[in-house]
Short mmCIF file of C-alpha atoms in Angstrom, two decimals:
data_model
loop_
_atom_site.label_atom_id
_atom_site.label_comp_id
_atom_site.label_asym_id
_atom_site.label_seq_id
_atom_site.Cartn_x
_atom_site.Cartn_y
_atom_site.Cartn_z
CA UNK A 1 42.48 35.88 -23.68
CA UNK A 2 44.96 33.08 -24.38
CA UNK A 3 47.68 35.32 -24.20
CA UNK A 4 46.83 36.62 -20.68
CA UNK A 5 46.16 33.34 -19.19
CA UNK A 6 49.67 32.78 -20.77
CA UNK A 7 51.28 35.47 -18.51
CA UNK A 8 49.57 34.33 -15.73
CA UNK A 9 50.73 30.77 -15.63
CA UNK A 10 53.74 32.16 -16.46
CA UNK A 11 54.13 34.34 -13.72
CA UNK A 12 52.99 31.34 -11.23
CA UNK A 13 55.91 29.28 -12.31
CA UNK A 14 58.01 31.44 -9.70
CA UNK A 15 56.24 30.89 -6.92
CA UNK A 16 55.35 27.34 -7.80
CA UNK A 17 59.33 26.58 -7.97
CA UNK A 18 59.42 28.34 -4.85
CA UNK A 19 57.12 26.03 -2.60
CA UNK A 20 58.47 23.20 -4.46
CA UNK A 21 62.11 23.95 -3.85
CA UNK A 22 61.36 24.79 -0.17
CA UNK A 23 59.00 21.15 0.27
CA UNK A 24 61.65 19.19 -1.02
CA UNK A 25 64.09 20.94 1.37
CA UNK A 26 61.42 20.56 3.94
CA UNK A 27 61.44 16.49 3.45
CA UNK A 28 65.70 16.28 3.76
CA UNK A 29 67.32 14.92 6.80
CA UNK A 30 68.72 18.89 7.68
CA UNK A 31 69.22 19.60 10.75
CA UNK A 32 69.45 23.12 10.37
CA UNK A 33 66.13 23.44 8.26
CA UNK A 34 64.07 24.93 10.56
CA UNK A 35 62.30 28.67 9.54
CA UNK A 36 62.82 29.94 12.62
CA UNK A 37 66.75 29.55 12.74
CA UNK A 38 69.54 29.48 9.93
CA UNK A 39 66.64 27.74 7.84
CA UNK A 40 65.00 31.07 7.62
CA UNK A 41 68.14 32.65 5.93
CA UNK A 42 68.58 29.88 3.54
CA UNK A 43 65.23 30.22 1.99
CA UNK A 44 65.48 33.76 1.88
CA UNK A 45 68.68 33.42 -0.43
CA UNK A 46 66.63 30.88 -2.46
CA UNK A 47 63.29 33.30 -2.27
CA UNK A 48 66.19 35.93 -3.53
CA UNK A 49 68.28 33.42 -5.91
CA UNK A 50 64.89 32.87 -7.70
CA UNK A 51 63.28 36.08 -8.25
CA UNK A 52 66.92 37.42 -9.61
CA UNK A 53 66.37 34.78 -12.72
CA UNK A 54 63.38 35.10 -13.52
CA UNK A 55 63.98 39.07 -13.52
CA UNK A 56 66.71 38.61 -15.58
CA UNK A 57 64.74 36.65 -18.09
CA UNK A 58 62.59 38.79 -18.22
CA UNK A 59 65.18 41.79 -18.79
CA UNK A 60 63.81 43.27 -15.36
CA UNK A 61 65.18 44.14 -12.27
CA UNK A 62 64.15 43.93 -8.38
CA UNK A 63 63.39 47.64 -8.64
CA UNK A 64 60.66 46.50 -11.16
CA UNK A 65 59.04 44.47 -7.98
CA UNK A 66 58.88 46.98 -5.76
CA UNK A 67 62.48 46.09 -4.22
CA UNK A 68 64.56 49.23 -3.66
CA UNK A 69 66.21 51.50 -1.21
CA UNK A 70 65.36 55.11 -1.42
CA UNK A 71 64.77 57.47 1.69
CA UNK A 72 61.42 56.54 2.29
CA UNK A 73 62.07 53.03 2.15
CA UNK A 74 62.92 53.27 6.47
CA UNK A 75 60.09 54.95 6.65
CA UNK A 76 57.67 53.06 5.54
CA UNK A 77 58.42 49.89 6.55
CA UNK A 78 58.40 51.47 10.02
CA UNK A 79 55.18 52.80 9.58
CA UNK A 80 54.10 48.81 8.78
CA UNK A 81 55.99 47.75 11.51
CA UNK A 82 54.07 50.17 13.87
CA UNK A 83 50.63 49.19 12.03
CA UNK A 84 51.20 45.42 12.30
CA UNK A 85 52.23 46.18 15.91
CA UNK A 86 49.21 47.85 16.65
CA UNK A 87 46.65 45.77 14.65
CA UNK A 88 48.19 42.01 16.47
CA UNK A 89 47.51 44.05 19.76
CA UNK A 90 44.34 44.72 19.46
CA UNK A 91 43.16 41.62 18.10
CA UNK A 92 44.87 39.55 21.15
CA UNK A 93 43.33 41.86 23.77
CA UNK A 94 39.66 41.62 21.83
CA UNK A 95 40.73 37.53 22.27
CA UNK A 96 41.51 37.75 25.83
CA UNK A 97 39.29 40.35 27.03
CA UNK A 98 36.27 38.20 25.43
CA UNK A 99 37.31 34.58 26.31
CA UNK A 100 38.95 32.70 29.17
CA UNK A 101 42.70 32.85 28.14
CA UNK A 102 45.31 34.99 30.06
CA UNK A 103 48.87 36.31 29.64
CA UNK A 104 51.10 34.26 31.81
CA UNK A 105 54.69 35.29 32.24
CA UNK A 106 57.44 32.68 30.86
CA UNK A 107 59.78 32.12 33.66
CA UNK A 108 63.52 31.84 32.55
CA UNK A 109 63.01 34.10 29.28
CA UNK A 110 66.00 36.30 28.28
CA UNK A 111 64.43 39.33 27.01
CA UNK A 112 67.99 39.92 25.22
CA UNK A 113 67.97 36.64 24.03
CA UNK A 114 64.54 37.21 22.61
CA UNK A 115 65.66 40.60 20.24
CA UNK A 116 67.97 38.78 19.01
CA UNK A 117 65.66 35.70 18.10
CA UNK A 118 62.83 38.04 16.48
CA UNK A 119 65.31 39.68 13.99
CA UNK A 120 64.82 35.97 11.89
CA UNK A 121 61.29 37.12 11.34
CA UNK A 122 62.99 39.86 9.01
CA UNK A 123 64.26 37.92 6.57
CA UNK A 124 61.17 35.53 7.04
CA UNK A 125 58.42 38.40 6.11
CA UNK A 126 61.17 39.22 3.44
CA UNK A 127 61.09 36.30 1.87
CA UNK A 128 57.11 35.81 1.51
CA UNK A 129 56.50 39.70 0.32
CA UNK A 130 59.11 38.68 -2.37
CA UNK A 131 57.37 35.62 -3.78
CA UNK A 132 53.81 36.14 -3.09
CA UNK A 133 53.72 40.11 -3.50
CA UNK A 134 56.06 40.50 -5.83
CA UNK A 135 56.85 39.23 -9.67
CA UNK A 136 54.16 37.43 -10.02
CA UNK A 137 51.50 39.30 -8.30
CA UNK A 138 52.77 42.19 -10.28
CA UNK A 139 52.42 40.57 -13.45
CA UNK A 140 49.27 39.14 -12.76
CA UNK A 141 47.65 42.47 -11.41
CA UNK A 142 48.95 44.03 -14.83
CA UNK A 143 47.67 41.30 -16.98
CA UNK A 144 44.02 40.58 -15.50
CA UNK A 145 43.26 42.96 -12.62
CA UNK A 146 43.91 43.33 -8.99
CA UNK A 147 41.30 40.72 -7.75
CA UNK A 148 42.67 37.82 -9.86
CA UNK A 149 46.03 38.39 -8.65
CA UNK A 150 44.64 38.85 -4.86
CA UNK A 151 42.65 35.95 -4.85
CA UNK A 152 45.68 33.72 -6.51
CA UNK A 153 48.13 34.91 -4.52
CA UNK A 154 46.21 33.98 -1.89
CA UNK A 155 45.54 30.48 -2.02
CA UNK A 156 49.32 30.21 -2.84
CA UNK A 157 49.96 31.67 0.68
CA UNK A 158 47.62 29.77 2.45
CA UNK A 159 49.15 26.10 0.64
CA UNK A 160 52.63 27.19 1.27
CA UNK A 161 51.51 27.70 5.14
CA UNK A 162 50.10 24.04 4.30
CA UNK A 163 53.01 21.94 5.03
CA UNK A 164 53.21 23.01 8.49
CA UNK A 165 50.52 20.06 9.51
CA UNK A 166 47.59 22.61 9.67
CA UNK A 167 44.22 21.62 7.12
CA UNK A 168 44.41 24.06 4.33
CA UNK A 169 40.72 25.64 4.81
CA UNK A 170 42.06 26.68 8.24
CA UNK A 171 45.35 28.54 6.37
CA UNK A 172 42.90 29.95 4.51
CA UNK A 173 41.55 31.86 7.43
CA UNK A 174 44.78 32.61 8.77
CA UNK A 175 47.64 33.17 5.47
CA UNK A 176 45.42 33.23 2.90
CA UNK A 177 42.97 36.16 5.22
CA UNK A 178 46.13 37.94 5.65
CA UNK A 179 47.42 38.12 2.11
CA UNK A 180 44.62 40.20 1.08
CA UNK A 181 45.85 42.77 3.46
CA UNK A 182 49.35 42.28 2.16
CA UNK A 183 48.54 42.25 -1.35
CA UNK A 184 46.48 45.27 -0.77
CA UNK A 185 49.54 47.34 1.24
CA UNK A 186 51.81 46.57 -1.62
CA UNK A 187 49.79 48.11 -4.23
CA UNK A 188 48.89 51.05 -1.99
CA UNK A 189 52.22 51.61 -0.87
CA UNK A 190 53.81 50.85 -4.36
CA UNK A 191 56.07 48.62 -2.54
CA UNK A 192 57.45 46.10 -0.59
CA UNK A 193 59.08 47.84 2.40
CA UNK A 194 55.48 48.80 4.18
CA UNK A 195 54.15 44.96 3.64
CA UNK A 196 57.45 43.80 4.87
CA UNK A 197 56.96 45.81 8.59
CA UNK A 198 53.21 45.11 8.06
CA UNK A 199 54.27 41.05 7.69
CA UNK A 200 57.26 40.85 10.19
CA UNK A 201 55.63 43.05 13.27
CA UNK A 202 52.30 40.77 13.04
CA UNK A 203 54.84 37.58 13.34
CA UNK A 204 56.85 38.77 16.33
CA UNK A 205 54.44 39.87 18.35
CA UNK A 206 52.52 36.45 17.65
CA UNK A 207 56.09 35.13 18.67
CA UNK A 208 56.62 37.76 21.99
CA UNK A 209 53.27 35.70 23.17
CA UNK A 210 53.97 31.81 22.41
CA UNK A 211 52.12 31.43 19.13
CA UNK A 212 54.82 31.19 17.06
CA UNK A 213 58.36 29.68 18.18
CA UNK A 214 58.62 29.52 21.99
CA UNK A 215 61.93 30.36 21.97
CA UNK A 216 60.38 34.35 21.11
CA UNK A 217 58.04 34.15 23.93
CA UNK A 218 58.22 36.36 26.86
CA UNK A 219 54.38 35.59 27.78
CA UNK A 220 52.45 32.65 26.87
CA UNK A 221 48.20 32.49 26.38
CA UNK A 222 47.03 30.13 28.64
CA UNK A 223 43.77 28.49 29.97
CA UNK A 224 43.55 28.80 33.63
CA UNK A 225 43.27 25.39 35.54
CA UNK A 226 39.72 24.09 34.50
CA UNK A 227 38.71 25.57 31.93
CA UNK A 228 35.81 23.78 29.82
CA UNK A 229 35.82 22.50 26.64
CA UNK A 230 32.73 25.00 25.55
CA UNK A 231 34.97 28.00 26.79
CA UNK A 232 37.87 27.04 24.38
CA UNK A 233 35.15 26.66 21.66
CA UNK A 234 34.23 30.08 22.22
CA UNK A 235 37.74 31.20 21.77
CA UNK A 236 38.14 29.34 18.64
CA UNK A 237 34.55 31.62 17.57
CA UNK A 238 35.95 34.59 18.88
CA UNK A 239 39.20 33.98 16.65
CA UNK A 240 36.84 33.31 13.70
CA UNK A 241 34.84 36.18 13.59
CA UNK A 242 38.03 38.55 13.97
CA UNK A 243 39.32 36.70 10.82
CA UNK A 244 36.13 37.42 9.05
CA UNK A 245 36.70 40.94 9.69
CA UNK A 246 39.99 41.00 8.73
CA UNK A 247 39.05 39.22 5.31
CA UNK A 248 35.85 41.90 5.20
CA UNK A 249 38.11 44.98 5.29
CA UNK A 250 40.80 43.01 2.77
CA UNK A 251 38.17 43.07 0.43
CA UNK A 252 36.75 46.66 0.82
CA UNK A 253 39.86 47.86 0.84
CA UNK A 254 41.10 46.07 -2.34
CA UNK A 255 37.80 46.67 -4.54
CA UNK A 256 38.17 51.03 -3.19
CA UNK A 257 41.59 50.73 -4.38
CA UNK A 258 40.57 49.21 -7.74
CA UNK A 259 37.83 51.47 -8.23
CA UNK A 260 39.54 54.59 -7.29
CA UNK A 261 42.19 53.44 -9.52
CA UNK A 262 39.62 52.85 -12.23
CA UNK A 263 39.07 55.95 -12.14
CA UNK A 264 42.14 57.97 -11.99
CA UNK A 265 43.28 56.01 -15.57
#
């Protein structure tokens, strides 16, 4: 038992050096530090820069992570793509369809100018598949199981969303919810290319629609002109209970998984 919980710490010290590294760059006076610009890049070289040492320590190599080109590898990260795409849709229209928020047009947006703004959420969903669904959740699903290296991985995500300014029980609901559905398509998938579309469609078409960076936004959700504070609350419910559901089938999914897996060894 000693020697497991061993591993595991072990395995957490890369994505522990990780949110370090990337608070400490988040506290300099940088002007280019933002995620959604050149500051997306940079920590995807660090993300990168990381994960290559510790490999090598380890006498591993990205393949070993789930991090390799073959001919399926445009495949499948399309097919994420198109399932992100599809899931994010849904879930807004539930959201608007059940509450008082519309889809208002944002005058003045370049749709060109847009494309080429959304390709920094590649590198961005990059970035977080590599150090929260890669070496160490691989290790740690190895070493103890599949839940323990969910459920870790998980609250890592959702305090690594934490610096942003939102309270860390609400990134739980959001990152944290989420993670379980990436952790989840990694395993499945025995890879990182389906988790990456998965990841990056979910964040621009959050972006195409204002909740991200509003330089990405081509419509915006908006309350018409007086709406009342007990509508918005029953937004904020709406958005709640589609979380829940998205955490519900995280965990059916990841307990079939384990227990078909169970199984076939």
């Amino acid at each position: 038992m000693k020697a497991k919980l061993i591993k595991v710490l072990t395995a957490l010290i890369l994505p522990f050096t990780f949110i370090g590294l990337l608070m400490l760059l988040s506290t300099l006076p940088l002007r280019f530090f933002n995620v959604y610009d050149i500051g997306g890049i940079v920590i995807t070289l660090v993300a990168l820069g990381l994960t290559f040492i510790f490999l090598t320590k380890k006498g591993k190599s990205f393949k070993d992570v789930g991090l390799y080109l073959e001919g399926k590898t445009p495949i499948r990260f399309s097919l994420g793509f198109l399932s992100g795409s599809f899931i994010t849709v849904v879930m807004l229209a539930i959201v608007v369809n059940f509450s008082s928020l519309e889809f208002v047009y944002s005058e003045g947006s370049s749709l060109l100018q847009v494309c080429f703004w959304l390709m920094i959420f590649f590198p961005l969903a990059f970035m977080e598949e590599l150090i929260f669904r890669g070496y160490a959740f691989l290790e740690i699903n190895k070493t103890v199981g599949l839940w323990p290296a969910q459920i870790i991985l998980a609250i890592l995500f959702a305090w690594y969303h934490d610096f942003t300014g939102a309270t860390f029980f609400n990134q739980l609901l959001g990152p944290g919810v989420w993670a379980l559905i990436f952790g989840i398509a990694a395993v499945w998938s025995k890879g990182l290319a389906f988790p990456i579309g998965l990841h990056m469609a979910i964040n621009v078409v959050l972006a195409l629609v204002g909740l991200k960076d509003e330089r990405h936004a081509i419509w915006n959700l908006e309350y018409p002109t007086g709406t009342t504070e007990v509508l918005k609350a029953q937004t904020d419910t709406i958005g709640l209970y589609m979380q829940i559901c998205i955490l519900a089938i995280g965990i059916i999914l990841t307990e079939y998984y384990r227990r078909n897996k169970r199984k076939i060894d």
